[in-house]
CSV table of C-alpha atoms in Angstrom, one decimal:
chain,number,residue,atom,x,y,z
J,1,MET,CA,113.4,113.8,175.3
J,2,SER,CA,109.7,114.4,175.9
J,3,ILE,CA,108.0,112.9,178.9
J,4,LEU,CA,106.7,109.4,178.1
J,5,TYR,CA,104.3,107.2,179.9
J,6,LYS,CA,103.8,103.5,180.0
J,7,ASP,CA,101.4,103.2,177.0
J,8,ASP,CA,103.4,105.6,174.8
J,9,TYR,CA,106.7,103.9,175.8
J,10,LEU,CA,105.4,100.4,174.9
J,11,GLU,CA,104.0,101.7,171.6
J,12,LYS,CA,107.2,103.4,170.6
J,13,LEU,CA,109.2,100.4,171.7
J,14,LYS,CA,107.1,98.1,169.6
J,15,ASN,CA,107.6,100.4,166.6
J,16,ALA,CA,111.3,100.5,167.2
J,17,MET,CA,111.5,96.7,167.4
J,18,LEU,CA,109.3,96.0,164.4
J,19,PHE,CA,111.1,94.6,161.4
J,20,HIS,CA,114.2,93.9,163.5
J,21,PHE,CA,113.0,91.3,165.9
J,22,SER,CA,110.8,88.2,165.7
J,23,HIS,CA,107.2,88.7,166.8
J,24,LYS,CA,107.9,86.3,169.7
J,25,ASP,CA,110.7,88.6,170.9
J,26,ILE,CA,108.6,91.7,170.6
J,27,LEU,CA,105.8,90.2,172.5
J,28,SER,CA,108.0,88.9,175.4
J,29,THR,CA,109.9,92.2,175.6
J,30,LEU,CA,106.7,94.2,175.7
J,31,GLU,CA,105.4,91.9,178.4
J,32,ASP,CA,108.7,92.3,180.4
J,33,VAL,CA,108.7,96.0,180.1
J,34,SER,CA,105.1,96.2,181.1
J,35,LEU,CA,105.9,94.1,184.2
J,36,LEU,CA,108.8,96.5,185.0
J,37,PHE,CA,106.3,99.4,184.9
J,38,GLU,CA,104.0,97.6,187.3
J,39,SER,CA,106.8,96.7,189.7
J,40,SER,CA,108.2,100.2,189.6
J,41,THR,CA,104.8,101.8,190.2
J,42,ALA,CA,104.3,99.5,193.2
J,43,ASP,CA,107.7,100.6,194.4
J,44,GLY,CA,106.5,104.2,194.3
J,45,LYS,CA,108.2,105.3,191.2
J,46,THR,CA,106.3,107.2,188.5
J,47,GLU,CA,106.0,105.9,184.9
J,48,ALA,CA,107.9,109.0,183.6
J,49,GLU,CA,110.8,108.2,186.0
J,50,LEU,CA,111.1,104.6,184.8
J,51,CYS,CA,110.9,105.8,181.1
J,52,ARG,CA,113.9,108.0,181.8
J,53,GLU,CA,115.8,105.2,183.4
J,54,LEU,CA,115.1,102.8,180.6
J,55,GLY,CA,116.4,105.2,178.0
J,56,THR,CA,114.5,106.1,174.9
J,57,PRO,CA,112.6,103.3,173.1
J,58,LYS,CA,115.1,103.5,170.3
J,59,GLU,CA,118.0,103.2,172.6
J,60,PHE,CA,116.3,100.3,174.3
J,61,SER,CA,115.7,98.6,170.9
J,62,HIS,CA,119.4,99.3,169.9
J,63,SER,CA,120.6,97.7,173.1
J,64,LEU,CA,118.6,94.6,172.3
J,65,LEU,CA,119.8,94.7,168.7
J,66,SER,CA,123.4,95.0,169.7
J,67,ASN,CA,123.0,91.8,171.6
J,68,LYS,CA,121.5,90.0,168.6
J,69,SER,CA,123.8,90.7,165.7
J,70,SER,CA,122.1,88.2,163.4
J,71,ASN,CA,118.9,90.2,163.4
J,72,LYS,CA,120.5,93.3,161.9
J,73,PHE,CA,119.8,91.7,158.5
J,74,ARG,CA,116.1,91.2,159.2
J,75,PRO,CA,114.8,94.2,157.2
J,76,PHE,CA,117.0,93.0,154.2
J,77,LEU,CA,115.6,89.4,154.6
J,78,LEU,CA,112.1,90.8,154.7
J,79,CYS,CA,112.7,92.6,151.4
J,80,ILE,CA,114.0,89.3,149.9
J,81,TYR,CA,110.8,87.6,151.2
J,82,THR,CA,108.7,90.3,149.6
J,83,ILE,CA,110.4,89.8,146.3
J,84,ILE,CA,109.9,86.1,146.5
J,85,CYS,CA,106.2,86.7,147.1
J,86,PHE,CA,106.0,89.0,144.1
J,87,ILE,CA,107.7,86.4,141.9
J,88,MET,CA,105.2,83.8,143.1
J,89,CYS,CA,102.4,86.1,142.2
J,90,MET,CA,103.9,86.8,138.8
J,91,LEU,CA,104.2,83.1,138.1
J,92,THR,CA,100.7,82.5,139.1
J,93,PHE,CA,99.3,85.3,137.0
J,94,CYS,CA,101.3,84.4,133.9
J,95,TYR,CA,101.5,80.6,134.1
J,96,PRO,CA,98.5,79.7,136.2
J,97,SER,CA,98.1,76.2,137.6
J,98,PHE,CA,96.0,74.9,140.3
J,99,LEU,CA,99.0,74.0,142.6
J,100,LEU,CA,100.7,77.4,142.0
J,101,SER,CA,97.5,79.3,142.7
J,102,ILE,CA,97.1,77.5,146.0
J,103,ILE,CA,100.7,78.2,147.0
J,104,THR,CA,100.3,81.9,146.1
J,105,LEU,CA,96.9,82.0,147.7
J,106,LEU,CA,98.6,81.1,151.0
J,107,ILE,CA,101.6,83.3,150.5
J,108,ILE,CA,99.8,86.6,149.7
J,109,PRO,CA,97.7,86.9,152.9
J,110,ILE,CA,100.4,85.4,155.1
J,111,SER,CA,103.1,87.7,153.7
J,112,ILE,CA,100.8,90.8,154.2
J,113,TRP,CA,100.0,89.5,157.7
J,114,TYR,CA,103.7,88.8,158.5
J,115,LEU,CA,105.0,92.1,157.2
J,116,GLU,CA,102.5,93.9,159.3
J,117,GLY,CA,104.0,92.2,162.4
J,118,SER,CA,101.7,89.1,162.5
J,119,TYR,CA,99.8,87.6,165.4
J,120,CYS,CA,99.2,89.9,168.3
J,121,LEU,CA,96.8,92.7,168.4
J,122,LEU,CA,97.6,96.1,169.9
J,123,GLN,CA,95.7,99.3,169.7
J,124,VAL,CA,97.2,102.1,167.8
J,125,ARG,CA,96.0,105.6,168.5
J,126,PRO,CA,95.1,107.6,165.4
J,127,ASP,CA,97.3,110.5,166.5
J,128,THR,CA,100.3,108.2,166.3
J,129,ILE,CA,99.5,107.1,162.7
J,130,LYS,CA,102.7,108.9,161.6
J,131,ASN,CA,104.6,106.1,163.3
J,132,TYR,CA,103.1,103.6,161.0
J,133,LYS,CA,104.4,105.1,157.7
J,134,ILE,CA,106.3,101.9,157.2
J,135,TYR,CA,103.0,100.1,156.6
J,136,PHE,CA,102.0,102.7,154.0
J,137,LEU,CA,105.4,102.3,152.4
J,138,PHE,CA,104.8,98.5,152.1
J,139,SER,CA,101.3,99.1,150.7
J,140,ILE,CA,102.7,101.6,148.1
J,141,ILE,CA,105.4,99.1,147.1
J,142,SER,CA,102.8,96.4,146.8
J,143,LEU,CA,100.7,98.8,144.7
J,144,ILE,CA,103.6,99.5,142.4
J,145,LEU,CA,104.3,95.8,142.1
J,146,ILE,CA,100.7,95.1,141.1
J,147,PHE,CA,100.8,97.9,138.5
J,148,ILE,CA,103.9,96.3,137.0
J,149,GLU,CA,102.2,92.9,137.1
J,150,GLN,CA,99.2,94.4,135.2
J,151,ILE,CA,101.5,96.0,132.5
J,152,PHE,CA,103.4,92.7,132.2
J,153,THR,CA,100.2,90.7,131.8
J,154,TYR,CA,98.9,93.1,129.1
J,155,LEU,CA,102.1,92.8,127.2
J,156,LEU,CA,101.9,89.0,127.1
J,157,HIS,CA,98.8,89.1,124.8
J,158,ASN,CA,97.8,85.8,123.2
J,159,ASP,CA,100.5,83.7,124.6
J,160,ILE,CA,98.6,83.0,127.7
J,161,ARG,CA,95.7,80.6,128.0
J,162,ILE,CA,93.8,80.1,131.2
J,163,SER,CA,91.3,77.3,131.5
J,164,ASN,CA,90.8,77.3,135.3
J,165,SER,CA,90.6,81.1,135.9
J,166,LEU,CA,87.2,80.8,137.5
J,167,ILE,CA,88.5,78.3,140.1
J,168,ILE,CA,91.5,80.4,140.8
J,169,THR,CA,89.4,83.6,141.2
J,170,THR,CA,87.0,81.7,143.4
J,171,PHE,CA,89.9,80.6,145.6
J,172,TYR,CA,91.2,84.2,145.9
J,173,ALA,CA,87.8,85.5,146.7
J,174,SER,CA,87.2,82.7,149.2
J,175,SER,CA,90.5,83.5,150.9
J,176,ALA,CA,89.7,87.2,151.1
J,177,PHE,CA,86.3,86.3,152.6
J,178,ILE,CA,88.0,84.0,155.1
J,179,ILE,CA,90.5,86.6,156.1
J,180,ILE,CA,87.9,89.3,156.5
J,181,SER,CA,85.7,86.9,158.5
J,182,ILE,CA,88.5,86.0,160.9
J,183,ALA,CA,89.4,89.7,161.3
J,184,THR,CA,85.8,90.5,162.0
J,185,LEU,CA,85.5,87.8,164.5
J,186,MET,CA,88.7,88.9,166.2
J,187,THR,CA,87.4,92.5,166.1
J,188,ALA,CA,84.2,91.3,167.8
J,189,ILE,CA,86.2,89.3,170.4
J,190,TYR,CA,88.4,92.3,171.2
J,191,LYS,CA,85.5,94.6,171.1
J,192,LEU,CA,87.0,96.8,168.5
J,193,HIS,CA,83.8,98.0,167.0
J,194,LYS,CA,85.5,101.0,165.4
J,195,GLY,CA,88.7,99.3,164.5
J,196,TYR,CA,90.5,99.3,161.2
J,197,TYR,CA,93.2,97.0,159.9
J,198,LEU,CA,95.9,98.7,157.9
J,199,SER,CA,96.7,95.7,155.7
J,200,PHE,CA,93.1,95.3,154.5
J,201,GLY,CA,93.5,98.3,152.2
J,202,ILE,CA,95.7,96.3,149.9
J,203,LEU,CA,93.3,93.3,149.8
J,204,PRO,CA,90.6,94.7,147.4
J,205,ILE,CA,93.4,96.1,145.2
J,206,SER,CA,95.1,92.7,145.0
J,207,ILE,CA,91.9,90.9,144.4
J,208,GLY,CA,90.9,93.4,141.7
J,209,ALA,CA,94.3,93.0,140.0
J,210,ILE,CA,94.0,89.2,140.1
J,211,CYS,CA,90.5,89.2,138.7
J,212,SER,CA,91.6,91.7,136.0
J,213,SER,CA,94.5,89.5,135.0
J,214,LEU,CA,92.4,86.4,134.9
J,215,LEU,CA,89.6,88.1,133.0
J,216,TYR,CA,92.0,89.5,130.5
J,217,ASN,CA,93.6,86.2,129.8
J,218,ASP,CA,90.3,84.5,129.3
J,219,TYR,CA,88.9,87.4,127.3
J,220,ILE,CA,91.6,87.4,124.7
J,221,LYS,CA,91.1,83.7,124.2
J,222,ARG,CA,87.8,84.6,122.4
J,223,PHE,CA,88.4,88.1,121.2
J,224,SER,CA,91.4,89.2,119.4
J,225,SER,CA,91.2,92.9,120.0
J,226,PRO,CA,93.6,93.8,122.9
J,227,ALA,CA,92.4,97.4,123.0
J,228,THR,CA,88.8,96.3,123.9
J,229,SER,CA,89.9,93.6,126.3
J,230,TYR,CA,92.2,96.1,128.0
J,231,ASN,CA,89.3,98.4,128.7
J,232,ILE,CA,86.8,95.8,129.9
J,233,CYS,CA,89.3,93.7,131.9
J,234,SER,CA,90.7,96.6,133.8
J,235,LEU,CA,87.4,97.2,135.5
J,236,PRO,CA,87.9,94.8,138.5
J,237,PHE,CA,91.3,96.3,139.1
J,238,ILE,CA,90.0,99.9,138.9
J,239,LEU,CA,87.2,98.9,141.2
J,240,GLY,CA,89.6,97.2,143.7
J,241,LEU,CA,91.9,100.2,143.5
J,242,LEU,CA,89.1,102.6,144.3
J,243,MET,CA,88.0,100.5,147.2
J,244,GLY,CA,91.6,100.3,148.6
J,245,VAL,CA,92.1,104.1,148.2
J,246,PHE,CA,88.8,104.8,149.8
J,247,TYR,CA,89.7,102.5,152.7
J,248,TYR,CA,93.0,104.3,153.3
J,249,TRP,CA,91.4,107.7,152.8
J,250,ASN,CA,88.7,106.7,155.4
J,251,ILE,CA,91.4,105.8,157.9
J,252,LEU,CA,93.2,109.1,157.5
J,253,LYS,CA,90.0,111.1,157.6
J,254,LYS,CA,88.2,109.6,160.6
J,255,LYS,CA,90.6,110.5,163.4
J,256,ASP,CA,88.2,109.4,166.1
J,257,LYS,CA,88.3,105.8,164.9
J,258,LYS,CA,90.8,103.3,166.2
J,259,LEU,CA,93.4,102.0,163.9
J,260,TRP,CA,94.7,98.5,164.3
J,261,ILE,CA,97.5,96.5,163.0
J,262,HIS,CA,98.2,92.8,163.0
J,263,LYS,CA,101.2,93.3,165.3
V,1,MET,CA,134.6,101.1,179.8
V,2,ASP,CA,134.5,98.9,176.8
V,3,SER,CA,130.9,97.7,176.3
V,4,GLN,CA,131.9,94.1,175.8
V,5,MET,CA,133.9,94.1,179.0
V,6,LYS,CA,131.2,95.9,180.9
V,7,ARG,CA,128.6,93.4,179.7
V,8,GLY,CA,130.8,90.5,180.8
V,9,ILE,CA,131.3,92.0,184.2
V,10,LEU,CA,127.6,92.9,184.6
V,11,GLU,CA,126.6,89.3,183.6
V,12,MET,CA,128.9,87.9,186.2
V,13,CYS,CA,127.6,90.3,188.9
V,14,ILE,CA,124.0,89.6,188.1
V,15,LEU,CA,124.5,85.8,188.0
V,16,TYR,CA,126.3,86.0,191.3
V,17,GLN,CA,123.4,87.7,192.9
V,18,PHE,CA,121.1,84.9,191.8
V,19,LEU,CA,123.2,82.4,193.8
V,20,SER,CA,121.8,83.7,197.1
V,21,THR,CA,118.2,84.4,196.1
V,22,ASP,CA,115.8,84.7,193.2
V,23,TYR,CA,115.0,88.1,191.9
V,24,TYR,CA,112.3,89.6,189.7
V,25,GLY,CA,113.5,91.9,186.9
V,26,TYR,CA,112.8,95.2,188.5
V,27,ASP,CA,114.3,94.1,191.8
V,28,ILE,CA,117.7,93.1,190.4
V,29,MET,CA,117.8,96.2,188.2
V,30,VAL,CA,117.3,98.4,191.3
V,31,LYS,CA,120.0,96.5,193.2
V,32,MET,CA,122.5,96.7,190.3
V,33,LYS,CA,121.8,100.3,189.7
V,34,ARG,CA,123.2,101.1,193.2
V,35,TYR,CA,126.6,99.8,192.1
V,36,PHE,CA,126.4,100.8,188.4
V,37,PRO,CA,124.5,104.1,188.4
V,38,ASP,CA,125.6,105.1,184.9
V,39,VAL,CA,124.3,101.9,183.3
V,40,LYS,CA,120.8,102.2,181.7
V,41,ASP,CA,118.1,99.9,182.9
V,42,SER,CA,117.7,98.7,179.3
V,43,THR,CA,121.3,97.3,179.5
V,44,PHE,CA,120.4,95.3,182.6
V,45,TYR,CA,117.3,94.0,180.9
V,46,VAL,CA,119.3,93.0,177.8
V,47,ILE,CA,121.7,91.1,180.1
V,48,LEU,CA,118.8,89.4,182.0
V,49,ARG,CA,117.3,88.4,178.6
V,50,ARG,CA,120.6,87.0,177.3
V,51,LEU,CA,121.2,85.0,180.5
V,52,ASN,CA,117.8,83.5,180.1
V,53,ALA,CA,118.2,82.8,176.4
V,54,GLU,CA,121.5,81.1,177.1
V,55,GLY,CA,119.9,78.9,179.7
V,56,TYR,CA,121.9,80.3,182.6
V,57,THR,CA,118.7,81.4,184.3
V,58,ASP,CA,115.1,80.2,184.1
V,59,ILE,CA,112.0,82.1,184.9
V,60,TYR,CA,108.9,81.5,186.9
V,61,TYR,CA,105.9,83.8,187.7
V,62,GLY,CA,105.1,84.7,191.3
V,63,ASN,CA,102.4,86.8,192.8
V,64,THR,CA,102.7,89.2,195.7
V,65,SER,CA,99.8,89.6,198.1
V,66,ASN,CA,98.9,93.1,197.0
V,67,GLY,CA,101.3,93.9,194.2
V,68,PRO,CA,101.5,93.0,190.5
V,69,GLN,CA,102.5,89.7,189.0
V,70,ARG,CA,106.2,89.2,189.0
V,71,LYS,CA,108.6,87.4,186.7
V,72,TYR,CA,111.3,85.8,188.8
V,73,TYR,CA,114.7,84.7,187.6
V,74,ARG,CA,116.7,81.9,189.2
V,75,ILE,CA,120.1,80.5,188.3
V,76,THR,CA,120.3,77.1,186.7
V,77,GLU,CA,123.0,74.4,187.0
V,78,HIS,CA,124.3,75.5,183.6
V,79,GLY,CA,124.3,79.1,184.9
V,80,LYS,CA,126.3,78.0,188.0
V,81,LYS,CA,128.9,76.3,185.9
V,82,TYR,CA,129.2,79.4,183.6
V,83,LEU,CA,129.4,81.6,186.7
V,84,ASN,CA,132.3,79.5,188.1
V,85,THR,CA,134.1,79.8,184.8
V,86,SER,CA,133.6,83.5,184.8
V,87,LEU,CA,134.8,83.9,188.4
V,88,GLU,CA,137.9,81.8,187.7
V,89,SER,CA,138.7,84.1,184.7
V,90,TRP,CA,138.0,87.1,186.8
V,91,LYS,CA,140.4,85.9,189.5
V,92,GLN,CA,143.1,85.2,187.0
V,93,LEU,CA,142.7,88.6,185.4
V,94,LYS,CA,143.0,90.2,188.9
V,95,ILE,CA,146.2,88.3,189.5
V,96,ILE,CA,147.7,89.3,186.1
V,97,THR,CA,146.8,92.9,186.5
V,98,LYS,CA,148.2,93.0,190.0
V,99,GLU,CA,151.5,91.4,188.8
V,100,LEU,CA,151.6,94.0,186.0
V,101,GLY,CA,151.3,96.7,188.6
V,102,ILE,CA,147.9,97.8,187.5
V,103,SER,CA,145.5,98.6,190.4
């Protein structure tokens, strides 16, 4: 085992606990372990010594997990939760209604926020980005789901009629604006001038896909040529996709910048 | 030793320590480590956490004059009842094993 220090240990422990424990449990454990470090340092022990005595972060997490058997199914439950979110999106895209759009409007950002670990903010050093492959995995899964949704929408053709697409799009755009505003405010509060949020990469892609779907459904109402509408209506999605890819590319490229998650 | 049995014994030992005085996490770990050197600190922590979750202990924060903030654990009435039950079981187990010629 390589020598670990407090910050590394807490970070690795947090990673090991993510998707297995509630956010409340993760927070309280990190707080407790942090207090242990402070007490042991005051007692003359080095951080490396305590890390050795605590066991590896994975072992620590497993000890906690063995004590909470019900949480072993947490990753599985999260997958079910993701599928439910996807079904909600599909329903909204294919059979839009004002109520459904509001429900989905709440579910999409909350699910992304929840899957990323939700409410607390912790710094992630760029060199430890490899530990966060799980987020990229979720982003890739979301991307694939959005692609499937797009194909599904195009296959539906004239059966879909949307009268309130402008309202729905406005709602999605507003929600995106609110999320970004809150994140910016939080960034300012925590003085994270160079911070990035992993989950934001998926946001322009999702909004692009939603706008594309809505545009397409409205467009084919007036014009019967699916081929033309396909090309024109794909533009928001392509634009969102490019923005999302650029966002992730920027994170990977600029190693000096801080990377943040909604932990 | 079977992990379940070990956990039960550790739980009883830790709770018993809380009868005499309140301990903060690191303090009780150091004390228990003297008697159970092979047990990882994480195991002690898990037990402390479980005792707290079950309501056998409660916590309060205390400050030392120069040192860091500390999270103290103290035994509750519920914890005392649980400890008494555990001690009774332990005594019965000792009698049974003695009668069986073990020990």
